[in-house]
Amino acid sequence: GPGTRSDSLEAHFGYHNWKKYTNMGDTLWSRYWTALKDRNCQREAHQGLTDSLPPDLVDKWNGICVAWENAPHPKEVAEDGLKIVNPFSVKREYMTQAQVEVELALEDEMMEQKGIPLHNQTRPGKFILMGLALKES
């Protein structure tokens, strides 16, 4: 009769929501273990990087990070009046593709002048440019 379709849909959606709710513990547990494994990998990678750097550089970086994290919001000026450095901000200008092409062409010319033999018929710079063109297409 009337409303059967609606009741049927409600039953299906209700079952789906109930199943999702009852499986939430298993889902969260598996996500927890996945996150734990990822955290351990990241921690090992961070420790390896930290061990490979000079200790004074690591101490300086840690000091900058602690100052940034402890600074009140908005993080513009510290109590001593000095501007706080954002350790996560990148203020570097990157090369344009035209600049990369010029630099690679210069490297190829230097390799030819020095008589460095080719392992195949394509110079490394030309190979990189072909890869960039392939990526754009």
PDB file of C-alpha atoms in Angstrom:
ATOM      1  CA  GLY A   1       0.000   0.000   0.000  1.00  0.00           C
ATOM      2  CA  PRO A   2       0.904   3.638   0.241  1.00  0.00           C
ATOM      3  CA  GLY A   3       4.131   4.325   2.126  1.00  0.00           C
ATOM      4  CA  THR A   4       5.606   0.872   1.530  1.00  0.00           C
ATOM      5  CA  ARG A   5       8.424   2.233  -0.593  1.00  0.00           C
ATOM      6  CA  SER A   6       9.227   4.859   2.032  1.00  0.00           C
ATOM      7  CA  ASP A   7       9.156   2.261   4.824  1.00  0.00           C
ATOM      8  CA  SER A   8      11.400  -0.017   2.809  1.00  0.00           C
ATOM      9  CA  LEU A   9      13.942   2.751   2.206  1.00  0.00           C
ATOM     10  CA  GLU A  10      13.846   3.748   5.874  1.00  0.00           C
ATOM     11  CA  ALA A  11      14.492   0.147   6.895  1.00  0.00           C
ATOM     12  CA  HIS A  12      17.494  -0.098   4.565  1.00  0.00           C
ATOM     13  CA  PHE A  13      18.961   3.229   5.682  1.00  0.00           C
ATOM     14  CA  GLY A  14      18.300   2.384   9.316  1.00  0.00           C
ATOM     15  CA  TYR A  15      20.085  -0.949   8.937  1.00  0.00           C
ATOM     16  CA  HIS A  16      23.019   0.747   7.215  1.00  0.00           C
ATOM     17  CA  ASN A  17      23.303   3.328  10.000  1.00  0.00           C
ATOM     18  CA  TRP A  18      22.989   0.650  12.699  1.00  0.00           C
ATOM     19  CA  LYS A  19      25.703  -1.444  11.009  1.00  0.00           C
ATOM     20  CA  LYS A  20      27.941   1.610  10.708  1.00  0.00           C
ATOM     21  CA  TYR A  21      27.374   2.466  14.377  1.00  0.00           C
ATOM     22  CA  THR A  22      28.032  -1.065  15.651  1.00  0.00           C
ATOM     23  CA  ASN A  23      31.193  -1.423  13.518  1.00  0.00           C
ATOM     24  CA  MET A  24      32.575   1.944  14.581  1.00  0.00           C
ATOM     25  CA  GLY A  25      34.694   0.377  17.317  1.00  0.00           C
ATOM     26  CA  ASP A  26      36.428  -1.960  14.854  1.00  0.00           C
ATOM     27  CA  THR A  27      36.871   0.854  12.352  1.00  0.00           C
ATOM     28  CA  LEU A  28      38.402   3.197  14.906  1.00  0.00           C
ATOM     29  CA  TRP A  29      40.633   0.422  16.260  1.00  0.00           C
ATOM     30  CA  SER A  30      42.026  -0.388  12.805  1.00  0.00           C
ATOM     31  CA  ARG A  31      42.548   3.315  12.060  1.00  0.00           C
ATOM     32  CA  TYR A  32      44.328   3.678  15.410  1.00  0.00           C
ATOM     33  CA  TRP A  33      46.771   0.876  14.571  1.00  0.00           C
ATOM     34  CA  THR A  34      47.363   2.268  11.089  1.00  0.00           C
ATOM     35  CA  ALA A  35      48.052   5.708  12.559  1.00  0.00           C
ATOM     36  CA  LEU A  36      50.359   4.167  15.161  1.00  0.00           C
ATOM     37  CA  LYS A  37      52.416   2.430  12.464  1.00  0.00           C
ATOM     38  CA  ASP A  38      52.604   5.647  10.441  1.00  0.00           C
ATOM     39  CA  ARG A  39      53.616   7.596  13.541  1.00  0.00           C
ATOM     40  CA  ASN A  40      56.429   5.140  14.247  1.00  0.00           C
ATOM     41  CA  CYS A  41      57.712   5.435  10.660  1.00  0.00           C
ATOM     42  CA  GLN A  42      57.598   9.230  10.868  1.00  0.00           C
ATOM     43  CA  ARG A  43      59.341   9.195  14.237  1.00  0.00           C
ATOM     44  CA  GLU A  44      62.145   6.980  12.897  1.00  0.00           C
ATOM     45  CA  ALA A  45      62.549   9.194   9.822  1.00  0.00           C
ATOM     46  CA  HIS A  46      62.644  12.313  12.003  1.00  0.00           C
ATOM     47  CA  GLN A  47      65.187  10.750  14.338  1.00  0.00           C
ATOM     48  CA  GLY A  48      67.355   9.701  11.387  1.00  0.00           C
ATOM     49  CA  LEU A  49      67.260  13.220   9.960  1.00  0.00           C
ATOM     50  CA  THR A  50      67.954  14.767  13.361  1.00  0.00           C
ATOM     51  CA  ASP A  51      70.927  12.457  13.912  1.00  0.00           C
ATOM     52  CA  SER A  52      72.382  13.396  10.517  1.00  0.00           C
ATOM     53  CA  LEU A  53      72.300  17.153  11.229  1.00  0.00           C
ATOM     54  CA  PRO A  54      74.764  19.138  13.357  1.00  0.00           C
ATOM     55  CA  PRO A  55      73.564  19.344  16.984  1.00  0.00           C
ATOM     56  CA  ASP A  56      73.787  23.156  17.099  1.00  0.00           C
ATOM     57  CA  LEU A  57      71.500  23.417  14.060  1.00  0.00           C
ATOM     58  CA  VAL A  58      69.006  21.015  15.671  1.00  0.00           C
ATOM     59  CA  ASP A  59      69.056  23.037  18.909  1.00  0.00           C
ATOM     60  CA  LYS A  60      68.502  26.277  16.972  1.00  0.00           C
ATOM     61  CA  TRP A  61      65.578  24.750  15.050  1.00  0.00           C
ATOM     62  CA  ASN A  62      64.024  23.331  18.224  1.00  0.00           C
ATOM     63  CA  GLY A  63      64.332  26.743  19.884  1.00  0.00           C
ATOM     64  CA  ILE A  64      62.569  28.443  16.977  1.00  0.00           C
ATOM     65  CA  CYS A  65      59.777  25.824  17.007  1.00  0.00           C
ATOM     66  CA  VAL A  66      59.258  26.055  20.776  1.00  0.00           C
ATOM     67  CA  ALA A  67      59.147  29.864  20.607  1.00  0.00           C
ATOM     68  CA  TRP A  68      56.575  29.663  17.808  1.00  0.00           C
ATOM     69  CA  GLU A  69      54.390  27.146  19.655  1.00  0.00           C
ATOM     70  CA  ASN A  70      54.531  29.038  22.966  1.00  0.00           C
ATOM     71  CA  ALA A  71      53.776  32.451  21.446  1.00  0.00           C
ATOM     72  CA  PRO A  72      50.250  33.751  22.037  1.00  0.00           C
ATOM     73  CA  HIS A  73      47.867  34.332  19.160  1.00  0.00           C
ATOM     74  CA  PRO A  74      48.195  36.295  16.909  1.00  0.00           C
ATOM     75  CA  LYS A  75      51.809  35.247  16.461  1.00  0.00           C
ATOM     76  CA  GLU A  76      53.222  38.569  15.298  1.00  0.00           C
ATOM     77  CA  VAL A  77      55.372  40.100  18.034  1.00  0.00           C
ATOM     78  CA  ALA A  78      56.996  38.464  21.054  1.00  0.00           C
ATOM     79  CA  GLU A  79      57.130  40.010  24.534  1.00  0.00           C
ATOM     80  CA  ASP A  80      60.629  41.352  23.887  1.00  0.00           C
ATOM     81  CA  GLY A  81      59.355  43.217  20.819  1.00  0.00           C
ATOM     82  CA  LEU A  82      61.103  40.972  18.304  1.00  0.00           C
ATOM     83  CA  LYS A  83      59.156  39.395  15.504  1.00  0.00           C
ATOM     84  CA  ILE A  84      58.641  35.673  15.962  1.00  0.00           C
ATOM     85  CA  VAL A  85      59.931  33.515  13.122  1.00  0.00           C
ATOM     86  CA  ASN A  86      57.421  31.090  11.639  1.00  0.00           C
ATOM     87  CA  PRO A  87      59.506  27.929  11.138  1.00  0.00           C
ATOM     88  CA  PHE A  88      56.936  26.431   8.783  1.00  0.00           C
ATOM     89  CA  SER A  89      56.684  29.356   6.367  1.00  0.00           C
ATOM     90  CA  VAL A  90      58.567  29.048   3.084  1.00  0.00           C
ATOM     91  CA  LYS A  91      59.792  32.406   1.801  1.00  0.00           C
ATOM     92  CA  ARG A  92      61.818  31.107  -1.089  1.00  0.00           C
ATOM     93  CA  GLU A  93      61.219  31.953  -4.694  1.00  0.00           C
ATOM     94  CA  TYR A  94      61.276  28.991  -7.005  1.00  0.00           C
ATOM     95  CA  MET A  95      62.698  28.828 -10.481  1.00  0.00           C
ATOM     96  CA  THR A  96      60.423  29.194 -13.462  1.00  0.00           C
ATOM     97  CA  GLN A  97      60.435  26.554 -16.157  1.00  0.00           C
ATOM     98  CA  ALA A  98      62.255  28.968 -18.481  1.00  0.00           C
ATOM     99  CA  GLN A  99      65.009  29.436 -15.868  1.00  0.00           C
ATOM    100  CA  VAL A 100      65.293  25.665 -15.464  1.00  0.00           C
ATOM    101  CA  GLU A 101      65.572  25.228 -19.227  1.00  0.00           C
ATOM    102  CA  VAL A 102      68.370  27.833 -19.428  1.00  0.00           C
ATOM    103  CA  GLU A 103      70.254  26.225 -16.537  1.00  0.00           C
ATOM    104  CA  LEU A 104      69.926  22.744 -18.029  1.00  0.00           C
ATOM    105  CA  ALA A 105      71.108  24.017 -21.419  1.00  0.00           C
ATOM    106  CA  LEU A 106      74.173  25.556 -19.745  1.00  0.00           C
ATOM    107  CA  GLU A 107      74.899  22.269 -17.971  1.00  0.00           C
ATOM    108  CA  ASP A 108      74.612  20.389 -21.259  1.00  0.00           C
ATOM    109  CA  GLU A 109      77.041  22.837 -22.913  1.00  0.00           C
ATOM    110  CA  MET A 110      79.513  22.412 -20.049  1.00  0.00           C
ATOM    111  CA  MET A 111      79.292  18.628 -20.371  1.00  0.00           C
ATOM    112  CA  GLU A 112      79.979  18.863 -24.114  1.00  0.00           C
ATOM    113  CA  GLN A 113      82.926  21.227 -23.570  1.00  0.00           C
ATOM    114  CA  LYS A 114      84.446  18.941 -20.940  1.00  0.00           C
ATOM    115  CA  GLY A 115      83.987  15.974 -23.236  1.00  0.00           C
ATOM    116  CA  ILE A 116      81.819  13.985 -20.855  1.00  0.00           C
ATOM    117  CA  PRO A 117      80.570  11.006 -22.872  1.00  0.00           C
ATOM    118  CA  LEU A 118      76.877  10.310 -23.387  1.00  0.00           C
ATOM    119  CA  HIS A 119      75.458   7.014 -22.157  1.00  0.00           C
ATOM    120  CA  ASN A 120      72.658   7.410 -24.692  1.00  0.00           C
ATOM    121  CA  GLN A 121      71.775   9.990 -27.325  1.00  0.00           C
ATOM    122  CA  THR A 122      69.782  12.253 -25.022  1.00  0.00           C
ATOM    123  CA  ARG A 123      71.570  14.623 -22.674  1.00  0.00           C
ATOM    124  CA  PRO A 124      70.298  14.650 -19.053  1.00  0.00           C
ATOM    125  CA  GLY A 125      68.961  18.203 -19.369  1.00  0.00           C
ATOM    126  CA  LYS A 126      67.051  17.370 -22.535  1.00  0.00           C
ATOM    127  CA  PHE A 127      65.663  14.252 -20.852  1.00  0.00           C
ATOM    128  CA  ILE A 128      64.357  16.324 -17.922  1.00  0.00           C
ATOM    129  CA  LEU A 129      62.756  18.827 -20.299  1.00  0.00           C
ATOM    130  CA  MET A 130      61.080  15.986 -22.179  1.00  0.00           C
ATOM    131  CA  GLY A 131      59.746  14.704 -18.840  1.00  0.00           C
ATOM    132  CA  LEU A 132      58.339  18.145 -18.000  1.00  0.00           C
ATOM    133  CA  ALA A 133      56.687  18.359 -21.413  1.00  0.00           C
ATOM    134  CA  LEU A 134      55.231  14.881 -20.945  1.00  0.00           C
ATOM    135  CA  LYS A 135      53.863  15.844 -17.532  1.00  0.00           C
ATOM    136  CA  GLU A 136      52.120  18.906 -18.991  1.00  0.00           C
ATOM    137  CA  SER A 137      50.514  16.958 -21.828  1.00  0.00           C
TER     138      SER A 137
END
